[in-house]
Amino acid sequence: MAEKFMENRISETRDVIIVGGGHNGLVAAFYLAKTGFKPLVLERRAQVGGAATTEEFHPGFRCSTLAHNTGPLRADIVRDMQLESHGLKLTSPDISTVSLLPDGRALVLYTDAKRAAQEIAQWSQKDATSYADFGTALGKIGKVIGEALTLTPPNIDNPSSVDLWGMLKTGRSIRNLGKTDLYRVLRWGPMAAADLVSEFFDTEPLRATIAARGIFGTFLGPWSAGSALVLMLRAAADPSPAGSVQFPAGGAGSITLAMAAAAKQAGAEIRTGADIAEIRVKDGIATGVVLTSGEEISARAVVSNADPKRTLMRLVDPSHLAPDFLQKIRNYRCVGTVAKINLALSALPEFTALKTKGNGNLLQGRIQISPEIDYLERAFDESKYGNFSRYPYIEITFPSLSDPALAPPGRHVMSIYMQYAPYTLKNSDWESQRTALGETVVKTIAQYAPNLPQTILRHQIITPRDLEETYGLTGGHIFHGELALDQFFTMRPLLDWARYRTPVDRLYLCGSGTHPGTGLTGGSGANAAREIVKALRK
Amino acid sequence: MLGNGDEIYAKVVSSSVDPRLTFTKMIEPGNLPDEFMEGVKRYKFRGSSGKVNMALDGLPNFKWMPGIGAHLRGAMSISPSVEYMEKAYDEAKYGHWSSRPYIDMVIPTLTDTSLAPPGKHILSCFVQYAPYKLAPGLDWDTEKEKFGDNVVNAIAEYAPNIKDIILHRQVVTPLDLEREWGLTEGNIFQGELSLEQLFFLRPVAGWAQFRSPIKNLYMCGSATHPGGGIMGAPGRLAALEILKDGKAA
């Protein structure tokens, strides 16, 4: 193998190579280029975007292949990259969430707080008041958490003056919250989302619909300790209790296309179809990459947008890493639970619960199947033992409603997150379960929209195994590793290695497996770029 | 004031019972700040364990380690796999006692023969899960003996002779723990030992220093830091705080 590589001449020496053109890689490329570096982004697939792409899966039908909603994107990143002038157009429908119930009712949550309260008041006057209170508390706490998410986690052994200043500022912000919210910050994180929502609400579907935010993308049920932390992290940039919706025209791929355009304009170069076989390390220093084509590109530094396990256990030869470090990275929890199903439809399905309220309008936001806490918990129970949920938690959007150009006239695309689909199946494998998974999802939704099966022209079923193989997400984990207290902030991905550096000199991480790593926000890429610039300028 | 009407006056009252009993049952309502009372109301108990004690005519004979030996003197645990325990927990989440429970057993008569007549023994079984709040339609008084039978059956899988040597069985449900021992919702630690109810958050944020909003009323039970388990630490720490406040005679 080594000999084969030796034959290939080293084609060029680059400044900084970025492994992977996902959203964080592109954000990092932009900031590095902006500060005068010449980053080269190498993307394995034919298009950039990673988990934020739009692809045609049936002639004339394009869908947000994986992510279908923004994180939301961090406002300063949208501004710095001028994403809007690079073609990003976000729309926010009035409706955030429609939660469907098996008895034919639906709980509708509007983005506007007042309208939301009016709607909730039909279920419970008390909950309508609590909803506003909860939103306010999430807003106040979220602002403080949001500040911490923009920080580089401090060096615990030897904090620098910048670290101390950051901690002091966060500490002061937390204190300034006042006693009530200060106690909430301390108390809520380790709680179960189910307990947290029960402290505020009596209406079961409202509880479950909000708690679902705490389980999304994780190996947690609503009764799992720490699911409230996930809810809080997701609320940091978006305090609307059930989460707001922001759809990019053209699907999720238009976010990363705009990012790629911004990065290029700033001076970054992007190459697609460039599959990296190995990150070259010499004497503990990253010296470049080798592509599967055999081409070698050397560089002053390598920044990996791939997840920590892929980067440090597969792309880097493990012999360059200390055994105790390898042991820790092996224990990094990165087991996915989400599957994605995209449907090409001949028409919008008719949801029983929405008949009297006007089907089309109410489908603008997110449609959830999360009728009660126990429903979600039971869905989780099955996944613990290696089975996918027979009655899954489901989140649906219709990207073609916010952008009709995604489907032929009058037709639609339906984007569905399904949870739980555990990466490892017991006594089975995903290839043989693919059809069964699709059937389960369609059957589940058909209980709420009976004509759905008749409108389906094409299924695209993306299992956790596909997430790993096609999109490079180790373990099929959409967040590049479980979001949990023990893998968060100063411990993401590992304690002592939360500052975007790795034990290999001049090899950095910039993906979701680094702080804050909370979805499609760009936070990890921007934070990483700041640290990399500092390190490389030394 | 005692149940019999006796009144006893004191400079200091230190409550070793949990905050729900102390502040909602033993103190007239309206004497405490709302925020504190909200914290007390929110404080989670949710007992999840029961106890089955058996008087035995001999010793259990375990299939995989037959005979009488040192192994009977320590703790014996039925927890064959993580999945076994997780499944036991799953049932409890929906209000059912575990059909295949986690059981922790000891035979105290092997270390202190005076606890039973000569040749007889006691088997003390800690059983999980036994959720205090059962699913709708179930109650502990009717479930009690079924729960006990299930524990015996579970042990019999490992020690088949158990059924033949039981002289008497005492089943203690979470409801019994509450009624007989004053443990609210049958939680043996006077409240869940979860991160959001520990250290400076036990039992209520801002009231973790053994004092209460009422002057001269202190807390010293397992519902205070560092929590449950027979170690005496909350009592000692509370006493130190009381002394610090100059309450010693």
Short mmCIF file of N, CA and C in Angstrom, two decimals, chain A residues 179-180 183 186-188 190-192 195 199 223-224 374-381 384-385 426 485, chain B residues 35 42 44 46 82-90 93-94 96 194-197 200-201 205-207:
data_model
loop_
_atom_site.label_atom_id
_atom_site.label_comp_id
_atom_site.label_asym_id
_atom_site.label_seq_id
_atom_site.Cartn_x
_atom_site.Cartn_y
_atom_site.Cartn_z
N LYS A 179 -32.30 34.72 40.74
CA LYS A 179 -32.32 33.46 41.48
C LYS A 179 -33.14 32.37 40.79
N THR A 180 -34.35 32.72 40.38
CA THR A 180 -35.25 31.69 39.84
C THR A 180 -34.64 30.99 38.63
N TYR A 183 -31.40 28.94 39.38
CA TYR A 183 -31.68 27.60 39.90
C TYR A 183 -32.17 26.68 38.78
N LEU A 186 -29.29 25.27 36.79
CA LEU A 186 -28.58 24.22 37.53
C LEU A 186 -29.39 22.94 37.60
N ARG A 187 -30.69 23.11 37.74
CA ARG A 187 -31.55 21.95 37.99
C ARG A 187 -31.96 21.23 36.71
N TRP A 188 -32.23 21.98 35.65
CA TRP A 188 -32.86 21.39 34.48
C TRP A 188 -31.95 20.43 33.69
N PRO A 190 -29.66 18.07 34.04
CA PRO A 190 -29.62 16.62 34.24
C PRO A 190 -30.99 15.96 34.28
N MET A 191 -32.04 16.76 34.19
CA MET A 191 -33.38 16.17 34.35
C MET A 191 -33.82 15.39 33.11
N ALA A 192 -34.91 14.66 33.30
CA ALA A 192 -35.59 14.03 32.16
C ALA A 192 -36.51 15.07 31.56
N ASP A 195 -39.98 15.06 32.93
CA ASP A 195 -40.19 15.73 34.20
C ASP A 195 -40.25 17.24 34.03
N GLU A 199 -43.49 19.85 34.88
CA GLU A 199 -43.49 20.94 35.85
C GLU A 199 -44.27 22.14 35.32
N TRP A 223 -37.95 9.88 29.32
CA TRP A 223 -37.72 9.65 30.75
C TRP A 223 -36.23 9.49 31.07
N SER A 224 -35.37 9.58 30.07
CA SER A 224 -33.94 9.44 30.35
C SER A 224 -33.40 10.71 30.96
N ASP A 374 -45.51 8.51 27.10
CA ASP A 374 -45.33 7.06 27.12
C ASP A 374 -45.18 6.48 25.71
N TYR A 375 -45.84 7.10 24.75
CA TYR A 375 -45.69 6.66 23.35
C TYR A 375 -44.23 6.78 22.93
N LEU A 376 -43.63 7.92 23.25
CA LEU A 376 -42.23 8.16 22.88
C LEU A 376 -41.31 7.21 23.63
N GLU A 377 -41.61 7.03 24.92
CA GLU A 377 -40.77 6.17 25.74
C GLU A 377 -40.82 4.73 25.25
N ARG A 378 -42.00 4.27 24.88
CA ARG A 378 -42.12 2.90 24.37
C ARG A 378 -41.38 2.73 23.05
N ALA A 379 -41.43 3.79 22.24
CA ALA A 379 -40.68 3.75 20.98
C ALA A 379 -39.19 3.58 21.29
N PHE A 380 -38.73 4.27 22.33
CA PHE A 380 -37.33 4.18 22.75
C PHE A 380 -37.02 2.79 23.30
N ASP A 381 -37.94 2.26 24.11
CA ASP A 381 -37.71 0.94 24.73
C ASP A 381 -37.28 -0.09 23.70
N LYS A 384 -33.65 0.04 22.56
CA LYS A 384 -32.62 -0.38 23.52
C LYS A 384 -32.20 -1.82 23.29
N TYR A 385 -33.15 -2.61 22.78
CA TYR A 385 -32.87 -4.03 22.60
C TYR A 385 -32.62 -4.37 21.12
N LYS A 426 -30.74 -6.20 16.35
CA LYS A 426 -30.50 -7.50 16.96
C LYS A 426 -30.93 -8.60 15.99
N LEU A 485 -24.44 15.07 28.80
CA LEU A 485 -23.60 15.81 29.74
C LEU A 485 -22.15 15.36 29.71
N GLU B 35 -42.17 30.22 46.79
CA GLU B 35 -41.12 29.62 45.97
C GLU B 35 -40.56 28.36 46.65
N ARG B 42 -42.28 20.05 44.12
CA ARG B 42 -41.63 19.49 42.95
C ARG B 42 -40.69 18.33 43.31
N LYS B 44 -38.99 15.13 44.03
CA LYS B 44 -39.48 13.83 43.55
C LYS B 44 -39.12 12.69 44.52
N ARG B 46 -41.05 9.01 44.30
CA ARG B 46 -41.17 7.89 43.37
C ARG B 46 -40.42 6.63 43.80
N VAL B 82 -27.29 -6.64 31.96
CA VAL B 82 -27.78 -5.26 31.94
C VAL B 82 -29.18 -5.23 31.31
N GLU B 83 -29.35 -6.05 30.28
CA GLU B 83 -30.64 -6.08 29.61
C GLU B 83 -31.75 -6.57 30.55
N TYR B 84 -31.43 -7.54 31.39
CA TYR B 84 -32.39 -8.05 32.38
C TYR B 84 -32.87 -6.92 33.28
N MET B 85 -31.93 -6.14 33.75
CA MET B 85 -32.29 -5.05 34.67
C MET B 85 -33.04 -3.93 33.95
N GLU B 86 -32.61 -3.66 32.72
CA GLU B 86 -33.27 -2.60 31.96
C GLU B 86 -34.73 -2.99 31.68
N LYS B 87 -34.93 -4.27 31.38
CA LYS B 87 -36.31 -4.73 31.11
C LYS B 87 -37.15 -4.67 32.38
N ALA B 88 -36.50 -4.96 33.51
CA ALA B 88 -37.21 -4.86 34.78
C ALA B 88 -37.66 -3.41 35.00
N TYR B 89 -36.80 -2.49 34.61
CA TYR B 89 -37.10 -1.06 34.75
C TYR B 89 -38.22 -0.64 33.80
N ASP B 90 -38.16 -1.14 32.56
CA ASP B 90 -39.19 -0.77 31.57
C ASP B 90 -40.59 -0.97 32.12
N LYS B 93 -41.72 1.71 34.51
CA LYS B 93 -42.02 3.03 33.94
C LYS B 93 -43.51 3.19 33.66
N TYR B 94 -44.14 2.06 33.32
CA TYR B 94 -45.56 2.12 32.98
C TYR B 94 -46.45 1.62 34.12
N HIS B 96 -45.97 -1.02 36.44
CA HIS B 96 -46.07 -2.44 36.80
C HIS B 96 -44.83 -2.87 37.56
N SER B 194 -31.18 11.93 42.26
CA SER B 194 -30.84 12.27 40.88
C SER B 194 -30.13 13.63 40.92
N LEU B 195 -29.32 13.86 39.90
CA LEU B 195 -28.46 15.06 39.90
C LEU B 195 -29.20 16.34 40.27
N GLU B 196 -30.45 16.45 39.79
CA GLU B 196 -31.16 17.71 40.05
C GLU B 196 -31.71 17.77 41.47
N GLN B 197 -31.43 16.75 42.29
CA GLN B 197 -31.87 16.76 43.68
C GLN B 197 -30.70 16.42 44.61
N PHE B 200 -26.22 21.08 46.37
CA PHE B 200 -26.89 22.34 46.70
C PHE B 200 -28.34 22.41 46.23
N LEU B 201 -28.81 21.34 45.63
CA LEU B 201 -30.20 21.31 45.18
C LEU B 201 -31.05 20.38 46.06
N ALA B 205 -33.49 23.97 45.87
CA ALA B 205 -32.43 24.91 45.54
C ALA B 205 -32.49 26.11 46.48
N GLY B 206 -31.35 26.45 47.04
CA GLY B 206 -31.29 27.58 47.96
C GLY B 206 -31.56 27.19 49.41
N TRP B 207 -31.99 25.95 49.63
CA TRP B 207 -32.28 25.48 51.00
C TRP B 207 -31.58 24.15 51.24
#
